[in-house]
PDB file of C-alpha atoms in Angstrom:
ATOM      1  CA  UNK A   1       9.295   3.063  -8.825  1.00  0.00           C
ATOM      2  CA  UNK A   2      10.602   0.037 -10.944  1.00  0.00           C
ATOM      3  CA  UNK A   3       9.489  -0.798 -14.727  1.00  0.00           C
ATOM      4  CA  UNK A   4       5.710  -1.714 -14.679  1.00  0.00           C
ATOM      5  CA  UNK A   5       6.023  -5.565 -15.101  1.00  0.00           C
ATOM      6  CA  UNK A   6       2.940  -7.231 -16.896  1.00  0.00           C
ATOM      7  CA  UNK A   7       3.249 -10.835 -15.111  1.00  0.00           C
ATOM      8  CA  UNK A   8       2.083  -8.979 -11.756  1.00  0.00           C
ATOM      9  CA  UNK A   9      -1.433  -8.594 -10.911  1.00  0.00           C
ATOM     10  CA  UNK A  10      -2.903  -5.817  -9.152  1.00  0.00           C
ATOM     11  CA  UNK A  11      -3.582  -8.093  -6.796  1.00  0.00           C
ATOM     12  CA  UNK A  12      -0.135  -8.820  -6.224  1.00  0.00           C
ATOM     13  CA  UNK A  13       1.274  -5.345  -6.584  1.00  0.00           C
ATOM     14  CA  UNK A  14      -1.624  -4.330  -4.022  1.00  0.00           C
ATOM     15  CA  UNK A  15      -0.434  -7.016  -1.515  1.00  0.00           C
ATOM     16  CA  UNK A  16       3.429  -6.300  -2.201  1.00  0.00           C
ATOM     17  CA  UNK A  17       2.935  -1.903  -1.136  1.00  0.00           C
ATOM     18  CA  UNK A  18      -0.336  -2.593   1.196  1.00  0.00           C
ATOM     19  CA  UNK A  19      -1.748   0.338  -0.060  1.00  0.00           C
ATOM     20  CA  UNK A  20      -2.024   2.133  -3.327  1.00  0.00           C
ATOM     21  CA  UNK A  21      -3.994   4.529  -5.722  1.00  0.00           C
ATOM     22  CA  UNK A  22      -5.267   3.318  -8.453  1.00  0.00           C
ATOM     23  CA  UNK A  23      -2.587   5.574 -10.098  1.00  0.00           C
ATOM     24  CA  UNK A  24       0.513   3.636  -8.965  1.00  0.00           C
ATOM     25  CA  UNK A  25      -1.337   0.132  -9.568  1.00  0.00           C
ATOM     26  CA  UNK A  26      -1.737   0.961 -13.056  1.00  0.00           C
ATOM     27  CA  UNK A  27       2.219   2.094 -13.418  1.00  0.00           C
ATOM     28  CA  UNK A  28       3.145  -1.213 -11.174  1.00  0.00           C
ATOM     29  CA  UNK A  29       1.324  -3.689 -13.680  1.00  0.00           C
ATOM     30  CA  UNK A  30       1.506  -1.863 -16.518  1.00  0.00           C
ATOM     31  CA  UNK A  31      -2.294  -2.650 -16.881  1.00  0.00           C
ATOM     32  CA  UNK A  32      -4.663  -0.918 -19.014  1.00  0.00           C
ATOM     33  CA  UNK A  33      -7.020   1.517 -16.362  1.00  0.00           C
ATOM     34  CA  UNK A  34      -9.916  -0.192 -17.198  1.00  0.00           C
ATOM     35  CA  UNK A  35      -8.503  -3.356 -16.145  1.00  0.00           C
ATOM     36  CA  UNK A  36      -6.890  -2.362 -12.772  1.00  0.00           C
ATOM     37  CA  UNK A  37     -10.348  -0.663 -12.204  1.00  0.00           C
ATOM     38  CA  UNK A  38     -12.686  -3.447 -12.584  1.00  0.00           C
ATOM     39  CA  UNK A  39     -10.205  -5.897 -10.830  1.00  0.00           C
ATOM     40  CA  UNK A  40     -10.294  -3.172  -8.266  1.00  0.00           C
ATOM     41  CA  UNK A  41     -13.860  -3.457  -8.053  1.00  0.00           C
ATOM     42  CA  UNK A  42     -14.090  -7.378  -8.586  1.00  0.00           C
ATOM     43  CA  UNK A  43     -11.726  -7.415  -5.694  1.00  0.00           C
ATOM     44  CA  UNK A  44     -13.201  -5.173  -2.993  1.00  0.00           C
ATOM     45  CA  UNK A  45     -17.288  -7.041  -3.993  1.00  0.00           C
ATOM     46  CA  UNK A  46     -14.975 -10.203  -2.769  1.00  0.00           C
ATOM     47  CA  UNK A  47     -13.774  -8.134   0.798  1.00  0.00           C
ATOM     48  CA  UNK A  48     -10.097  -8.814  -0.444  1.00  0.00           C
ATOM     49  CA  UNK A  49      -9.220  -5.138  -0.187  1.00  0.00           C
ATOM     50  CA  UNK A  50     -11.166  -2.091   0.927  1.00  0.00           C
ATOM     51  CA  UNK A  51     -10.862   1.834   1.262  1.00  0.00           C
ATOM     52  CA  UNK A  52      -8.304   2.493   3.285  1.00  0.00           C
ATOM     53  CA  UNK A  53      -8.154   6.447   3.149  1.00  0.00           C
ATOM     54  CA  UNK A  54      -8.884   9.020   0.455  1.00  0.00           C
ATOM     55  CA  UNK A  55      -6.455  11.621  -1.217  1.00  0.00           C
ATOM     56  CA  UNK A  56      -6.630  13.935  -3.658  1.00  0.00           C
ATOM     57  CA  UNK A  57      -4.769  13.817  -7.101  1.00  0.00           C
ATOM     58  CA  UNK A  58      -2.713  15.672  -8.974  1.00  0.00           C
ATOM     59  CA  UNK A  59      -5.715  17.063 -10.878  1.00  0.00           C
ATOM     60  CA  UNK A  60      -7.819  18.041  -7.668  1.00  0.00           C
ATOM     61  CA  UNK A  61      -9.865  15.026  -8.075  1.00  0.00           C
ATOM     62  CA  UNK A  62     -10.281  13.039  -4.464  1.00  0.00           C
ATOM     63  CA  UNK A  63      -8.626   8.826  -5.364  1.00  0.00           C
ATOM     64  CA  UNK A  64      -9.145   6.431  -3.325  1.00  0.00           C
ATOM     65  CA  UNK A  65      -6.102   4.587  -1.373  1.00  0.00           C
ATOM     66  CA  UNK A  66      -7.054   0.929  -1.739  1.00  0.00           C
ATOM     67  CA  UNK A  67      -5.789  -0.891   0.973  1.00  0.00           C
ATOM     68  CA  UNK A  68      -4.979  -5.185   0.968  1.00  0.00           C
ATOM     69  CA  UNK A  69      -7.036  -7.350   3.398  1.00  0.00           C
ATOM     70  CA  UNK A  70     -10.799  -7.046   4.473  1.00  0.00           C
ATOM     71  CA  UNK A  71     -11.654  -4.012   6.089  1.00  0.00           C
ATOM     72  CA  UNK A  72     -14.061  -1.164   6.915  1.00  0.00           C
ATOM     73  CA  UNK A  73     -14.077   1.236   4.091  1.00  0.00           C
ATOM     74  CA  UNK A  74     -13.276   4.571   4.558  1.00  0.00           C
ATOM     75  CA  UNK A  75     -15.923   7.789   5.102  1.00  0.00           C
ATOM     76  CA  UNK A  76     -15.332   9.536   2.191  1.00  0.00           C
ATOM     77  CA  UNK A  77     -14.110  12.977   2.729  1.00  0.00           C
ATOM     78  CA  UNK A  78     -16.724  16.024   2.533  1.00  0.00           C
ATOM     79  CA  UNK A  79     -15.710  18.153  -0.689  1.00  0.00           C
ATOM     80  CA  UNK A  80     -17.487  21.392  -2.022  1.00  0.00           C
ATOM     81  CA  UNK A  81     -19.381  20.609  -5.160  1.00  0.00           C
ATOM     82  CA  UNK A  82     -16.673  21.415  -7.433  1.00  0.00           C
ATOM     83  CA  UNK A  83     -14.113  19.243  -5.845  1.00  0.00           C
ATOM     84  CA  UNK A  84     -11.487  22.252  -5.119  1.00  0.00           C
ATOM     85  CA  UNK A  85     -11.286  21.946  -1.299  1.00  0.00           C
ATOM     86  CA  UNK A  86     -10.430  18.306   0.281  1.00  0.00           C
ATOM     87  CA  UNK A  87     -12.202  18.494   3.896  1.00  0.00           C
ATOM     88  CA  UNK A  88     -11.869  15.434   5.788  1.00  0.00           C
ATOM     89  CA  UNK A  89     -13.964  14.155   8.196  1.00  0.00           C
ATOM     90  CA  UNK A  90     -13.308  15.320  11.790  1.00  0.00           C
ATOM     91  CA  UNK A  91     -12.691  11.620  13.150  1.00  0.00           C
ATOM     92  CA  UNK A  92     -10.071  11.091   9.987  1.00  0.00           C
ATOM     93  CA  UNK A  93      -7.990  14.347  10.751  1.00  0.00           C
ATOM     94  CA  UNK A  94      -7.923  14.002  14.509  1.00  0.00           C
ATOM     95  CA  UNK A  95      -6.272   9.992  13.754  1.00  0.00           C
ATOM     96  CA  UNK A  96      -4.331  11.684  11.048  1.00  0.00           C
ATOM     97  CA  UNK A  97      -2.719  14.368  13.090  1.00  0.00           C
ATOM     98  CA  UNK A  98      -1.826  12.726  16.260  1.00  0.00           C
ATOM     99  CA  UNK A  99      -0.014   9.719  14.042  1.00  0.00           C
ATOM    100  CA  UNK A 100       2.081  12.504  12.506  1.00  0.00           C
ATOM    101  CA  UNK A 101       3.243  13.608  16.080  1.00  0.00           C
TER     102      UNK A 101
END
Protein backbone atom coordinates (compact mmCIF):
# COMPACT_ATOMS: atom_id res chain seq x y z
CA UNK A 1 0.00 0.00 0.00
CA UNK A 2 1.32 3.58 -0.88
CA UNK A 3 1.96 6.54 1.78
CA UNK A 4 -1.48 7.55 3.29
CA UNK A 5 -2.01 10.89 1.38
CA UNK A 6 -4.19 13.52 3.34
CA UNK A 7 -5.71 15.38 0.10
CA UNK A 8 -7.80 12.02 -0.53
CA UNK A 9 -11.06 11.49 0.99
CA UNK A 10 -12.41 8.33 2.07
CA UNK A 11 -14.69 8.86 -0.33
CA UNK A 12 -12.24 8.86 -2.93
CA UNK A 13 -9.99 6.14 -1.62
CA UNK A 14 -13.38 4.05 -1.24
CA UNK A 15 -14.26 4.69 -4.94
CA UNK A 16 -10.50 4.21 -6.17
CA UNK A 17 -10.28 0.06 -4.31
CA UNK A 18 -14.32 -0.48 -4.47
CA UNK A 19 -14.15 -2.02 -1.35
CA UNK A 20 -12.37 -1.56 1.91
CA UNK A 21 -12.28 -1.96 5.80
CA UNK A 22 -12.37 0.70 7.66
CA UNK A 23 -8.76 -0.38 8.50
CA UNK A 24 -7.18 0.29 5.08
CA UNK A 25 -9.36 3.63 4.63
CA UNK A 26 -7.83 5.01 7.59
CA UNK A 27 -4.04 3.99 6.31
CA UNK A 28 -5.17 5.30 2.60
CA UNK A 29 -6.16 8.91 3.93
CA UNK A 30 -4.19 9.06 6.67
CA UNK A 31 -7.42 10.20 8.53
CA UNK A 32 -7.96 10.21 12.12
CA UNK A 33 -10.57 6.88 12.89
CA UNK A 34 -13.06 8.98 14.10
CA UNK A 35 -13.18 10.82 10.99
CA UNK A 36 -13.16 7.94 8.41
CA UNK A 37 -15.91 6.49 10.77
CA UNK A 38 -18.41 9.15 10.81
CA UNK A 39 -17.79 9.93 7.04
CA UNK A 40 -18.37 6.24 6.81
CA UNK A 41 -21.55 6.62 8.43
CA UNK A 42 -22.50 10.13 6.84
CA UNK A 43 -21.89 8.30 3.65
CA UNK A 44 -23.83 5.03 3.82
CA UNK A 45 -27.28 7.44 5.68
CA UNK A 46 -26.73 9.12 1.98
CA UNK A 47 -26.88 5.28 0.06
CA UNK A 48 -23.37 6.27 -1.44
CA UNK A 49 -21.80 3.07 -0.15
CA UNK A 50 -23.18 0.10 1.75
CA UNK A 51 -22.07 -3.30 3.42
CA UNK A 52 -20.70 -5.20 1.06
CA UNK A 53 -19.49 -8.34 3.15
CA UNK A 54 -18.16 -8.81 6.67
CA UNK A 55 -14.65 -10.14 7.85
CA UNK A 56 -13.05 -10.59 10.78
CA UNK A 57 -9.88 -8.64 12.01
CA UNK A 58 -6.78 -9.22 13.12
CA UNK A 59 -8.05 -9.01 16.72
CA UNK A 60 -11.09 -11.50 16.23
CA UNK A 61 -13.40 -8.66 16.01
CA UNK A 62 -15.97 -9.11 12.79
CA UNK A 63 -15.24 -5.30 10.29
CA UNK A 64 -17.26 -4.50 7.96
CA UNK A 65 -16.10 -4.37 4.08
CA UNK A 66 -17.67 -1.12 2.91
CA UNK A 67 -18.36 -1.31 -0.52
CA UNK A 68 -18.79 2.11 -3.20
CA UNK A 69 -22.23 2.62 -4.85
CA UNK A 70 -25.83 2.04 -3.40
CA UNK A 71 -26.53 -1.30 -2.42
CA UNK A 72 -28.21 -3.90 -0.19
CA UNK A 73 -26.27 -4.21 2.95
CA UNK A 74 -24.95 -7.24 3.96
CA UNK A 75 -26.61 -9.97 6.70
CA UNK A 76 -24.28 -9.74 9.24
CA UNK A 77 -22.62 -12.94 10.03
CA UNK A 78 -23.94 -15.09 13.16
CA UNK A 79 -21.01 -15.03 15.87
CA UNK A 80 -21.04 -16.75 19.40
CA UNK A 81 -21.35 -14.15 22.08
CA UNK A 82 -17.79 -13.69 22.57
CA UNK A 83 -16.94 -13.05 19.01
CA UNK A 84 -14.30 -16.11 18.70
CA UNK A 85 -16.02 -18.09 15.90
CA UNK A 86 -16.98 -16.12 12.49
CA UNK A 87 -20.14 -18.24 11.14
CA UNK A 88 -21.54 -16.88 8.10
CA UNK A 89 -24.78 -17.07 6.95
CA UNK A 90 -25.63 -20.15 4.83
CA UNK A 91 -26.71 -17.99 1.65
CA UNK A 92 -23.14 -15.93 2.07
CA UNK A 93 -20.91 -19.17 2.17
CA UNK A 94 -22.72 -21.08 -0.54
CA UNK A 95 -22.01 -17.51 -3.03
CA UNK A 96 -18.65 -17.47 -1.38
CA UNK A 97 -17.57 -20.95 -2.19
CA UNK A 98 -18.74 -21.53 -5.63
CA UNK A 99 -16.94 -17.94 -6.70
CA UNK A 100 -13.73 -19.47 -5.34
CA UNK A 101 -14.16 -22.53 -7.75
Amino acid sequence: MSEPSPNVTVARALQEVGRATSTVLIKMTGRPQKSVMNTLKNLHHQSKIHIGAYTVNKRGQIAKIWAWGDGDDAREPISNQDNTRFVPRPDIAAWWMHDQG
